[in-house]
Amino acid sequence: SGIGGSSNNFRRKPVIIIVVGMAGSGKTTLLHRLVNYTVLSNIRGYVMNLDPAVMTLPYGANIDIRDTVRYKEVMKQFNLGPNGGILTSVNLFATKFDEVISFIEKRADQLDYVLVDTPGQIEIFTWSASGAIITEAFASTFPTVVTYVVDTPRSENPTTFMSNMLYACGILYKTRLPLVLAFNKTDVAQHHFALEWMKDFEAFQAAISSDHSYTSTLTHSLSLVIDEFYNNLRSVGVSAVSGAGVESFFKAIEASAEEFMETY
Ligand code: GTP
């Protein structure tokens, strides 16, 4: 593909980075760290907040769902509980997402990245129609990458690790977008064990064999499936608190955006 000479009008920039992860994995803290890094490095970015229920954000959002949808009002109006209120708010926002896309398109020449923070309860974004609508709206206009934030210290247990990877695998399967695993909180626990388990099935099996409640046949079967998944993603270790790994993170994003441009 030649520079600037592409036949389609697909834009190379900005790259959309959709940040998902289990509650407490550190999405918001990591986003704050990424924003600070971009400011210091003269990388031009926007931040978008898609969590209607968040009270305060450590970063200033350029696009904020809370400016459009009043979560508390939605709960009252539709007589919903907290999760239903968040889901309905995101649905309402999704119906106006073409406006969000054109807002970004107008500024595309001045932007390298748009970082997207998603609701704390991961399934609200990953398993809802509106999450799919928003993801597709991005991916049909800009190179789009998904970042799955992993709580590294909490994943040192092999069964927790496997269920976390299966969840990430489901996200890859559903979005069909390039995926970057961000092993966060490496200031507390390094992610070497994870890289080792992803590279070497026998090392993982050795770790899990100490847990007798798991049949080795299930583990073995899962490992075959997940191995293909591991081959299709990039992994980086980061610390939202110390800032370690942020440069590698952006390199992985850049490579994933290239992959997106070649594939879609
Ligand atoms: P939700 O609000 O539930 O979506 O959580 P979140 O994924 O946005 O996580 P958040 O950024 O609120 O971080 C959760 C907790 O982990 C907070 O207490 C953070 O201070 C802590 N945390 C986040 N990143 C790191 C990290 O890199 N290292 C350490 N030690 N703690 C972290």
PDB file of C-alpha atoms and ligand atoms in Angstrom:
ATOM      1  CA  SER A   1       0.000   0.000   0.000  1.00  0.00           C
ATOM      2  CA  GLY A   2       1.515   3.328  -1.053  1.00  0.00           C
ATOM      3  CA  ILE A   3       1.611   6.410   1.111  1.00  0.00           C
ATOM      4  CA  GLY A   4      -1.291   8.707   0.361  1.00  0.00           C
ATOM      5  CA  GLY A   5      -2.097   6.869  -2.834  1.00  0.00           C
ATOM      6  CA  SER A   6      -4.773   4.544  -1.544  1.00  0.00           C
ATOM      7  CA  SER A   7      -7.830   4.175  -3.711  1.00  0.00           C
ATOM      8  CA  ASN A   8     -10.330   4.188  -0.861  1.00  0.00           C
ATOM      9  CA  ASN A   9     -11.024   7.266   1.228  1.00  0.00           C
ATOM     10  CA  PHE A  10     -10.384   5.462   4.490  1.00  0.00           C
ATOM     11  CA  ARG A  11      -8.541   7.721   6.898  1.00  0.00           C
ATOM     12  CA  ARG A  12      -5.254   6.686   8.465  1.00  0.00           C
ATOM     13  CA  LYS A  13      -5.801   8.961  11.440  1.00  0.00           C
ATOM     14  CA  PRO A  14      -6.861   9.207  14.134  1.00  0.00           C
ATOM     15  CA  VAL A  15      -6.427   5.704  15.491  1.00  0.00           C
ATOM     16  CA  ILE A  16      -9.313   4.804  17.789  1.00  0.00           C
ATOM     17  CA  ILE A  17      -8.255   2.938  20.942  1.00  0.00           C
ATOM     18  CA  ILE A  18     -11.225   1.341  22.705  1.00  0.00           C
ATOM     19  CA  VAL A  19     -10.188   0.504  26.264  1.00  0.00           C
ATOM     20  CA  VAL A  20     -12.080  -2.367  27.921  1.00  0.00           C
ATOM     21  CA  GLY A  21     -11.349  -4.475  30.964  1.00  0.00           C
ATOM     22  CA  MET A  22     -12.847  -6.001  34.089  1.00  0.00           C
ATOM     23  CA  ALA A  23     -14.041  -3.584  36.769  1.00  0.00           C
ATOM     24  CA  GLY A  24     -11.038  -2.461  38.765  1.00  0.00           C
ATOM     25  CA  SER A  25      -8.450  -3.538  36.179  1.00  0.00           C
ATOM     26  CA  GLY A  26      -7.342   0.097  35.977  1.00  0.00           C
ATOM     27  CA  LYS A  27      -8.894   1.405  32.733  1.00  0.00           C
ATOM     28  CA  THR A  28      -9.446   4.937  33.964  1.00  0.00           C
ATOM     29  CA  THR A  29      -6.058   5.226  35.687  1.00  0.00           C
ATOM     30  CA  LEU A  30      -4.332   3.867  32.579  1.00  0.00           C
ATOM     31  CA  LEU A  31      -6.181   6.319  30.347  1.00  0.00           C
ATOM     32  CA  HIS A  32      -5.076   9.155  32.569  1.00  0.00           C
ATOM     33  CA  ARG A  33      -1.488   7.932  32.250  1.00  0.00           C
ATOM     34  CA  LEU A  34      -1.789   7.633  28.457  1.00  0.00           C
ATOM     35  CA  VAL A  35      -3.218  11.147  28.209  1.00  0.00           C
ATOM     36  CA  ASN A  36      -0.319  12.571  30.239  1.00  0.00           C
ATOM     37  CA  TYR A  37       2.144  10.712  28.037  1.00  0.00           C
ATOM     38  CA  THR A  38       0.602  12.023  24.813  1.00  0.00           C
ATOM     39  CA  VAL A  39       0.699  15.601  26.113  1.00  0.00           C
ATOM     40  CA  LEU A  40       4.402  15.316  27.010  1.00  0.00           C
ATOM     41  CA  SER A  41       5.276  13.583  23.720  1.00  0.00           C
ATOM     42  CA  ASN A  42       3.431  15.982  21.429  1.00  0.00           C
ATOM     43  CA  ILE A  43       1.083  13.236  20.366  1.00  0.00           C
ATOM     44  CA  ARG A  44      -2.274  14.731  19.556  1.00  0.00           C
ATOM     45  CA  GLY A  45      -5.189  12.916  21.099  1.00  0.00           C
ATOM     46  CA  TYR A  46      -8.758  13.117  22.255  1.00  0.00           C
ATOM     47  CA  VAL A  47     -10.310  11.261  25.143  1.00  0.00           C
ATOM     48  CA  MET A  48     -13.875  10.034  25.026  1.00  0.00           C
ATOM     49  CA  ASN A  49     -15.785   8.918  28.105  1.00  0.00           C
ATOM     50  CA  LEU A  50     -18.569   6.384  27.499  1.00  0.00           C
ATOM     51  CA  ASP A  51     -19.379   5.759  31.175  1.00  0.00           C
ATOM     52  CA  PRO A  52     -22.565   7.703  31.967  1.00  0.00           C
ATOM     53  CA  ALA A  53     -22.428   6.887  35.687  1.00  0.00           C
ATOM     54  CA  VAL A  54     -18.863   7.915  36.497  1.00  0.00           C
ATOM     55  CA  MET A  55     -18.780  10.693  39.083  1.00  0.00           C
ATOM     56  CA  THR A  56     -15.339  12.202  38.517  1.00  0.00           C
ATOM     57  CA  LEU A  57     -12.645  11.573  35.934  1.00  0.00           C
ATOM     58  CA  PRO A  58      -8.940  12.216  36.505  1.00  0.00           C
ATOM     59  CA  TYR A  59      -8.597  13.478  32.922  1.00  0.00           C
ATOM     60  CA  GLY A  60     -10.541  16.067  30.954  1.00  0.00           C
ATOM     61  CA  ALA A  61     -12.717  14.304  28.361  1.00  0.00           C
ATOM     62  CA  ASN A  62     -13.057  15.970  24.947  1.00  0.00           C
ATOM     63  CA  ILE A  63     -16.200  13.964  24.271  1.00  0.00           C
ATOM     64  CA  ASP A  64     -18.276  12.882  27.250  1.00  0.00           C
ATOM     65  CA  ILE A  65     -21.490  10.835  27.214  1.00  0.00           C
ATOM     66  CA  ARG A  66     -22.511  12.740  30.352  1.00  0.00           C
ATOM     67  CA  ASP A  67     -22.854  15.943  28.298  1.00  0.00           C
ATOM     68  CA  THR A  68     -25.577  14.301  26.215  1.00  0.00           C
ATOM     69  CA  VAL A  69     -27.279  11.754  28.461  1.00  0.00           C
ATOM     70  CA  ARG A  70     -28.301  12.294  32.081  1.00  0.00           C
ATOM     71  CA  TYR A  71     -27.960   8.871  33.647  1.00  0.00           C
ATOM     72  CA  LYS A  72     -30.024   9.637  36.776  1.00  0.00           C
ATOM     73  CA  GLU A  73     -32.840  11.049  34.616  1.00  0.00           C
ATOM     74  CA  VAL A  74     -32.785   7.957  32.415  1.00  0.00           C
ATOM     75  CA  MET A  75     -33.100   5.724  35.500  1.00  0.00           C
ATOM     76  CA  LYS A  76     -36.123   7.702  36.707  1.00  0.00           C
ATOM     77  CA  GLN A  77     -37.788   8.100  33.332  1.00  0.00           C
ATOM     78  CA  PHE A  78     -37.589   4.410  32.421  1.00  0.00           C
ATOM     79  CA  ASN A  79     -37.847   3.139  35.993  1.00  0.00           C
ATOM     80  CA  LEU A  80     -34.530   1.286  35.830  1.00  0.00           C
ATOM     81  CA  GLY A  81     -31.896   0.080  38.261  1.00  0.00           C
ATOM     82  CA  PRO A  82     -28.252   1.183  38.041  1.00  0.00           C
ATOM     83  CA  ASN A  83     -27.149  -1.312  35.357  1.00  0.00           C
ATOM     84  CA  GLY A  84     -30.290  -0.864  33.254  1.00  0.00           C
ATOM     85  CA  GLY A  85     -29.793   2.883  33.554  1.00  0.00           C
ATOM     86  CA  ILE A  86     -26.216   2.676  32.285  1.00  0.00           C
ATOM     87  CA  LEU A  87     -27.174   0.329  29.455  1.00  0.00           C
ATOM     88  CA  THR A  88     -30.088   2.509  28.328  1.00  0.00           C
ATOM     89  CA  SER A  89     -27.915   5.637  28.515  1.00  0.00           C
ATOM     90  CA  VAL A  90     -25.306   4.037  26.262  1.00  0.00           C
ATOM     91  CA  ASN A  91     -28.108   2.928  23.903  1.00  0.00           C
ATOM     92  CA  LEU A  92     -29.421   6.501  23.708  1.00  0.00           C
ATOM     93  CA  PHE A  93     -25.932   7.808  23.008  1.00  0.00           C
ATOM     94  CA  ALA A  94     -25.400   5.161  20.308  1.00  0.00           C
ATOM     95  CA  THR A  95     -28.410   6.495  18.386  1.00  0.00           C
ATOM     96  CA  LYS A  96     -26.542   9.804  18.007  1.00  0.00           C
ATOM     97  CA  PHE A  97     -23.162   8.308  17.278  1.00  0.00           C
ATOM     98  CA  ASP A  98     -23.035   9.533  13.683  1.00  0.00           C
ATOM     99  CA  GLU A  99     -22.733  13.039  15.177  1.00  0.00           C
ATOM    100  CA  VAL A 100     -19.797  11.894  17.296  1.00  0.00           C
ATOM    101  CA  ILE A 101     -18.102  10.386  14.238  1.00  0.00           C
ATOM    102  CA  SER A 102     -18.495  13.552  12.179  1.00  0.00           C
ATOM    103  CA  PHE A 103     -17.234  15.635  15.109  1.00  0.00           C
ATOM    104  CA  ILE A 104     -14.028  13.538  15.084  1.00  0.00           C
ATOM    105  CA  GLU A 105     -13.851  13.542  11.279  1.00  0.00           C
ATOM    106  CA  LYS A 106     -13.851  17.336  11.229  1.00  0.00           C
ATOM    107  CA  ARG A 107     -10.799  17.340  13.506  1.00  0.00           C
ATOM    108  CA  ALA A 108      -9.111  14.278  12.020  1.00  0.00           C
ATOM    109  CA  ASP A 109      -6.181  16.255  10.591  1.00  0.00           C
ATOM    110  CA  GLN A 110      -5.247  17.447  14.066  1.00  0.00           C
ATOM    111  CA  LEU A 111      -5.588  14.093  15.829  1.00  0.00           C
ATOM    112  CA  ASP A 112      -3.342  11.045  16.133  1.00  0.00           C
ATOM    113  CA  TYR A 113      -5.470   9.111  18.631  1.00  0.00           C
ATOM    114  CA  VAL A 114      -8.856   8.973  20.235  1.00  0.00           C
ATOM    115  CA  LEU A 115      -8.765   7.093  23.539  1.00  0.00           C
ATOM    116  CA  VAL A 116     -12.147   5.659  24.496  1.00  0.00           C
ATOM    117  CA  ASP A 117     -12.994   4.825  28.128  1.00  0.00           C
ATOM    118  CA  THR A 118     -15.852   2.326  28.505  1.00  0.00           C
ATOM    119  CA  PRO A 119     -18.302   1.672  31.390  1.00  0.00           C
ATOM    120  CA  GLY A 120     -16.917  -0.045  34.511  1.00  0.00           C
ATOM    121  CA  GLN A 121     -19.091  -3.122  34.017  1.00  0.00           C
ATOM    122  CA  ILE A 122     -17.421  -4.577  30.959  1.00  0.00           C
ATOM    123  CA  GLU A 123     -20.443  -6.498  29.638  1.00  0.00           C
ATOM    124  CA  ILE A 124     -22.412  -3.261  29.247  1.00  0.00           C
ATOM    125  CA  PHE A 125     -20.120  -2.442  26.367  1.00  0.00           C
ATOM    126  CA  THR A 126     -18.981  -5.835  25.104  1.00  0.00           C
ATOM    127  CA  TRP A 127     -22.327  -7.656  25.123  1.00  0.00           C
ATOM    128  CA  SER A 128     -24.792  -4.932  24.156  1.00  0.00           C
ATOM    129  CA  ALA A 129     -26.168  -3.861  20.801  1.00  0.00           C
ATOM    130  CA  SER A 130     -25.014  -0.303  21.401  1.00  0.00           C
ATOM    131  CA  GLY A 131     -21.449  -1.427  22.119  1.00  0.00           C
ATOM    132  CA  ALA A 132     -21.450  -3.218  18.765  1.00  0.00           C
ATOM    133  CA  ILE A 133     -22.989  -0.189  17.010  1.00  0.00           C
ATOM    134  CA  ILE A 134     -20.381   2.162  18.476  1.00  0.00           C
ATOM    135  CA  THR A 135     -17.519  -0.213  17.672  1.00  0.00           C
ATOM    136  CA  GLU A 136     -18.697  -0.660  14.081  1.00  0.00           C
ATOM    137  CA  ALA A 137     -19.231   3.068  13.605  1.00  0.00           C
ATOM    138  CA  PHE A 138     -15.616   3.657  14.614  1.00  0.00           C
ATOM    139  CA  ALA A 139     -14.189   0.791  12.584  1.00  0.00           C
ATOM    140  CA  SER A 140     -16.010   1.801   9.396  1.00  0.00           C
ATOM    141  CA  THR A 141     -14.450   5.269   9.542  1.00  0.00           C
ATOM    142  CA  PHE A 142     -11.086   5.054  11.336  1.00  0.00           C
ATOM    143  CA  PRO A 143      -8.454   2.430  12.103  1.00  0.00           C
ATOM    144  CA  THR A 144      -9.744   0.941  15.351  1.00  0.00           C
ATOM    145  CA  VAL A 145      -7.956  -1.145  17.972  1.00  0.00           C
ATOM    146  CA  VAL A 146      -9.237  -2.729  21.176  1.00  0.00           C
ATOM    147  CA  THR A 147      -7.141  -2.720  24.360  1.00  0.00           C
ATOM    148  CA  TYR A 148      -8.044  -5.286  26.984  1.00  0.00           C
ATOM    149  CA  VAL A 149      -6.674  -4.220  30.358  1.00  0.00           C
ATOM    150  CA  VAL A 150      -5.652  -7.130  32.582  1.00  0.00           C
ATOM    151  CA  ASP A 151      -5.206  -6.852  36.346  1.00  0.00           C
ATOM    152  CA  THR A 152      -1.831  -8.623  36.413  1.00  0.00           C
ATOM    153  CA  PRO A 153      -1.529  -9.286  40.178  1.00  0.00           C
ATOM    154  CA  ARG A 154      -5.022 -10.806  40.179  1.00  0.00           C
ATOM    155  CA  SER A 155      -4.165 -13.028  37.196  1.00  0.00           C
ATOM    156  CA  GLU A 156      -1.228 -14.814  38.804  1.00  0.00           C
ATOM    157  CA  ASN A 157      -3.585 -17.633  39.670  1.00  0.00           C
ATOM    158  CA  PRO A 158      -3.649 -19.885  36.562  1.00  0.00           C
ATOM    159  CA  THR A 159      -7.397 -20.523  36.602  1.00  0.00           C
ATOM    160  CA  THR A 160      -8.119 -16.807  36.929  1.00  0.00           C
ATOM    161  CA  PHE A 161      -5.626 -16.203  34.148  1.00  0.00           C
ATOM    162  CA  MET A 162      -7.335 -18.699  31.846  1.00  0.00           C
ATOM    163  CA  SER A 163     -10.828 -17.306  32.462  1.00  0.00           C
ATOM    164  CA  ASN A 164      -9.528 -13.780  31.854  1.00  0.00           C
ATOM    165  CA  MET A 165      -7.931 -14.891  28.568  1.00  0.00           C
ATOM    166  CA  LEU A 166     -11.123 -16.661  27.502  1.00  0.00           C
ATOM    167  CA  TYR A 167     -13.020 -13.449  28.125  1.00  0.00           C
ATOM    168  CA  ALA A 168     -10.511 -11.478  26.041  1.00  0.00           C
ATOM    169  CA  CYS A 169     -10.786 -14.151  23.354  1.00  0.00           C
ATOM    170  CA  GLY A 170     -14.562 -13.594  23.299  1.00  0.00           C
ATOM    171  CA  ILE A 171     -13.961  -9.885  22.715  1.00  0.00           C
ATOM    172  CA  LEU A 172     -11.601 -10.586  19.812  1.00  0.00           C
ATOM    173  CA  TYR A 173     -14.124 -13.020  18.357  1.00  0.00           C
ATOM    174  CA  LYS A 174     -16.977 -10.544  18.689  1.00  0.00           C
ATOM    175  CA  THR A 175     -15.268  -7.352  17.502  1.00  0.00           C
ATOM    176  CA  ARG A 176     -12.866  -8.927  14.958  1.00  0.00           C
ATOM    177  CA  LEU A 177     -10.572  -5.953  15.616  1.00  0.00           C
ATOM    178  CA  PRO A 178      -6.842  -6.036  16.420  1.00  0.00           C
ATOM    179  CA  LEU A 179      -6.401  -6.619  20.140  1.00  0.00           C
ATOM    180  CA  VAL A 180      -3.693  -5.408  22.499  1.00  0.00           C
ATOM    181  CA  LEU A 181      -3.503  -7.024  25.932  1.00  0.00           C
ATOM    182  CA  ALA A 182      -2.284  -4.446  28.448  1.00  0.00           C
ATOM    183  CA  PHE A 183      -1.024  -6.279  31.516  1.00  0.00           C
ATOM    184  CA  ASN A 184      -1.503  -3.473  34.018  1.00  0.00           C
ATOM    185  CA  LYS A 185      -0.171  -2.948  37.556  1.00  0.00           C
ATOM    186  CA  THR A 186       3.282  -4.313  36.708  1.00  0.00           C
ATOM    187  CA  ASP A 187       4.581  -2.147  39.565  1.00  0.00           C
ATOM    188  CA  VAL A 188       2.897  -4.729  41.833  1.00  0.00           C
ATOM    189  CA  ALA A 189       3.491  -7.909  39.782  1.00  0.00           C
ATOM    190  CA  GLN A 190       5.564  -8.313  36.636  1.00  0.00           C
ATOM    191  CA  HIS A 191       3.788  -9.986  33.727  1.00  0.00           C
ATOM    192  CA  HIS A 192       6.579 -12.423  32.796  1.00  0.00           C
ATOM    193  CA  PHE A 193       4.575 -15.390  34.054  1.00  0.00           C
ATOM    194  CA  ALA A 194       1.780 -14.461  31.640  1.00  0.00           C
ATOM    195  CA  LEU A 195       4.134 -14.261  28.645  1.00  0.00           C
ATOM    196  CA  GLU A 196       5.600 -17.606  29.670  1.00  0.00           C
ATOM    197  CA  TRP A 197       2.163 -19.249  29.929  1.00  0.00           C
ATOM    198  CA  MET A 198       1.100 -17.794  26.593  1.00  0.00           C
ATOM    199  CA  LYS A 199       4.229 -19.042  24.883  1.00  0.00           C
ATOM    200  CA  ASP A 200       4.544 -22.449  26.504  1.00  0.00           C
ATOM    201  CA  PHE A 201       1.445 -24.538  27.097  1.00  0.00           C
ATOM    202  CA  GLU A 202       3.381 -27.034  29.228  1.00  0.00           C
ATOM    203  CA  ALA A 203       4.484 -24.297  31.606  1.00  0.00           C
ATOM    204  CA  PHE A 204       0.847 -23.299  31.993  1.00  0.00           C
ATOM    205  CA  GLN A 205      -0.233 -26.903  32.510  1.00  0.00           C
ATOM    206  CA  ALA A 206       2.465 -27.354  35.149  1.00  0.00           C
ATOM    207  CA  ALA A 207       1.145 -24.299  36.968  1.00  0.00           C
ATOM    208  CA  ILE A 208      -2.455 -25.458  36.850  1.00  0.00           C
ATOM    209  CA  SER A 209      -1.739 -29.089  37.763  1.00  0.00           C
ATOM    210  CA  SER A 210      -1.299 -28.022  41.379  1.00  0.00           C
ATOM    211  CA  ASP A 211      -5.022 -27.314  41.344  1.00  0.00           C
ATOM    212  CA  HIS A 212      -6.584 -30.778  41.416  1.00  0.00           C
ATOM    213  CA  SER A 213     -10.128 -29.589  40.819  1.00  0.00           C
ATOM    214  CA  TYR A 214      -9.267 -29.035  37.151  1.00  0.00           C
ATOM    215  CA  THR A 215      -9.175 -31.931  34.754  1.00  0.00           C
ATOM    216  CA  SER A 216      -6.123 -31.828  32.587  1.00  0.00           C
ATOM    217  CA  THR A 217      -8.240 -32.741  29.563  1.00  0.00           C
ATOM    218  CA  LEU A 218     -10.270 -29.536  29.794  1.00  0.00           C
ATOM    219  CA  THR A 219      -7.132 -27.500  30.349  1.00  0.00           C
ATOM    220  CA  HIS A 220      -5.481 -29.220  27.428  1.00  0.00           C
ATOM    221  CA  SER A 221      -8.423 -28.615  25.085  1.00  0.00           C
ATOM    222  CA  LEU A 222      -8.725 -24.978  26.107  1.00  0.00           C
ATOM    223  CA  SER A 223      -5.024 -24.472  25.575  1.00  0.00           C
ATOM    224  CA  LEU A 224      -5.288 -25.600  21.959  1.00  0.00           C
ATOM    225  CA  VAL A 225      -8.033 -23.077  21.287  1.00  0.00           C
ATOM    226  CA  ILE A 226      -6.421 -20.268  23.201  1.00  0.00           C
ATOM    227  CA  ASP A 227      -3.073 -20.826  21.500  1.00  0.00           C
ATOM    228  CA  GLU A 228      -4.559 -19.619  18.208  1.00  0.00           C
ATOM    229  CA  PHE A 229      -5.912 -16.597  20.080  1.00  0.00           C
ATOM    230  CA  TYR A 230      -2.468 -15.807  21.539  1.00  0.00           C
ATOM    231  CA  ASN A 231      -1.004 -15.850  18.029  1.00  0.00           C
ATOM    232  CA  ASN A 232      -3.415 -13.112  16.977  1.00  0.00           C
ATOM    233  CA  LEU A 233      -2.709 -10.436  19.533  1.00  0.00           C
ATOM    234  CA  ARG A 234      -0.018  -8.213  21.010  1.00  0.00           C
ATOM    235  CA  SER A 235       0.830  -8.076  24.713  1.00  0.00           C
ATOM    236  CA  VAL A 236       2.521  -5.365  26.698  1.00  0.00           C
ATOM    237  CA  GLY A 237       3.173  -4.869  30.385  1.00  0.00           C
ATOM    238  CA  VAL A 238       2.240  -1.442  31.735  1.00  0.00           C
ATOM    239  CA  SER A 239       1.851   0.354  35.008  1.00  0.00           C
ATOM    240  CA  ALA A 240      -0.727   3.093  35.084  1.00  0.00           C
ATOM    241  CA  VAL A 241       0.799   4.223  38.365  1.00  0.00           C
ATOM    242  CA  SER A 242       4.517   4.349  37.452  1.00  0.00           C
ATOM    243  CA  GLY A 243       4.144   4.909  33.701  1.00  0.00           C
ATOM    244  CA  ALA A 244       6.307   1.903  32.843  1.00  0.00           C
ATOM    245  CA  GLY A 245       5.588   0.360  29.447  1.00  0.00           C
ATOM    246  CA  VAL A 246       3.565   3.237  28.015  1.00  0.00           C
ATOM    247  CA  GLU A 247       5.966   3.668  25.092  1.00  0.00           C
ATOM    248  CA  SER A 248       5.723  -0.037  24.236  1.00  0.00           C
ATOM    249  CA  PHE A 249       1.981   0.265  24.518  1.00  0.00           C
ATOM    250  CA  PHE A 250       1.859   2.929  21.809  1.00  0.00           C
ATOM    251  CA  LYS A 251       4.186   0.862  19.619  1.00  0.00           C
ATOM    252  CA  ALA A 252       1.799  -2.085  19.933  1.00  0.00           C
ATOM    253  CA  ILE A 253      -1.119   0.207  19.078  1.00  0.00           C
ATOM    254  CA  GLU A 254       0.740   1.509  16.027  1.00  0.00           C
ATOM    255  CA  ALA A 255       1.457  -2.040  14.809  1.00  0.00           C
ATOM    256  CA  SER A 256      -2.166  -3.033  15.420  1.00  0.00           C
ATOM    257  CA  ALA A 257      -3.391   0.011  13.483  1.00  0.00           C
ATOM    258  CA  GLU A 258      -1.132  -1.051  10.586  1.00  0.00           C
ATOM    259  CA  GLU A 259      -2.658  -4.519  10.802  1.00  0.00           C
ATOM    260  CA  PHE A 260      -6.108  -2.951  10.720  1.00  0.00           C
ATOM    261  CA  MET A 261      -5.239  -0.951   7.603  1.00  0.00           C
ATOM    262  CA  GLU A 262      -4.007  -4.076   5.845  1.00  0.00           C
ATOM    263  CA  THR A 263      -6.910  -6.271   6.865  1.00  0.00           C
ATOM    264  CA  TYR A 264     -10.043  -4.127   6.688  1.00  0.00           C
TER     265      TYR A 264
HETATM  266  P1  GTP B   1     -13.951   0.855  37.060  1.00  0.00           P
HETATM  267  O1  GTP B   1     -14.123   2.251  37.582  1.00  0.00           O
HETATM  268  O2  GTP B   1     -14.604  -0.189  37.877  1.00  0.00           O
HETATM  269  O3  GTP B   1     -14.189   0.770  35.592  1.00  0.00           O
HETATM  270  O4  GTP B   1     -12.401   0.551  37.261  1.00  0.00           O
HETATM  271  P2  GTP B   1     -11.235   0.855  36.301  1.00  0.00           P
HETATM  272  O5  GTP B   1     -10.950  -0.337  35.489  1.00  0.00           O
HETATM  273  O6  GTP B   1     -11.420   2.150  35.601  1.00  0.00           O
HETATM  274  O7  GTP B   1     -10.051   0.963  37.362  1.00  0.00           O
HETATM  275  P3  GTP B   1      -9.467   2.226  38.077  1.00  0.00           P
HETATM  276  O8  GTP B   1      -8.667   3.026  37.129  1.00  0.00           O
HETATM  277  O9  GTP B   1     -10.535   2.907  38.853  1.00  0.00           O
HETATM  278  O10 GTP B   1      -8.433   1.504  39.049  1.00  0.00           O
HETATM  279  C1  GTP B   1      -8.873   0.547  40.010  1.00  0.00           C
HETATM  280  C2  GTP B   1      -7.866   0.522  41.164  1.00  0.00           C
HETATM  281  O11 GTP B   1      -6.607   0.011  40.711  1.00  0.00           O
HETATM  282  C3  GTP B   1      -7.572   1.902  41.738  1.00  0.00           C
HETATM  283  O12 GTP B   1      -7.434   1.765  43.126  1.00  0.00           O
HETATM  284  C4  GTP B   1      -6.241   2.276  41.101  1.00  0.00           C
HETATM  285  O13 GTP B   1      -5.500   3.146  41.881  1.00  0.00           O
HETATM  286  C5  GTP B   1      -5.567   0.932  40.984  1.00  0.00           C
HETATM  287  N1  GTP B   1      -4.604   0.898  39.858  1.00  0.00           N
HETATM  288  C6  GTP B   1      -4.850   1.191  38.559  1.00  0.00           C
HETATM  289  N2  GTP B   1      -3.736   1.045  37.829  1.00  0.00           N
HETATM  290  C7  GTP B   1      -2.757   0.654  38.668  1.00  0.00           C
HETATM  291  C8  GTP B   1      -1.365   0.322  38.506  1.00  0.00           C
HETATM  292  O14 GTP B   1      -0.774   0.373  37.425  1.00  0.00           O
HETATM  293  N3  GTP B   1      -0.685  -0.056  39.635  1.00  0.00           N
HETATM  294  C9  GTP B   1      -1.292  -0.121  40.856  1.00  0.00           C
HETATM  295  N4  GTP B   1      -0.547  -0.501  41.889  1.00  0.00           N
HETATM  296  N5  GTP B   1      -2.581   0.172  41.035  1.00  0.00           N
HETATM  297  C10 GTP B   1      -3.317   0.548  39.967  1.00  0.00           C
END
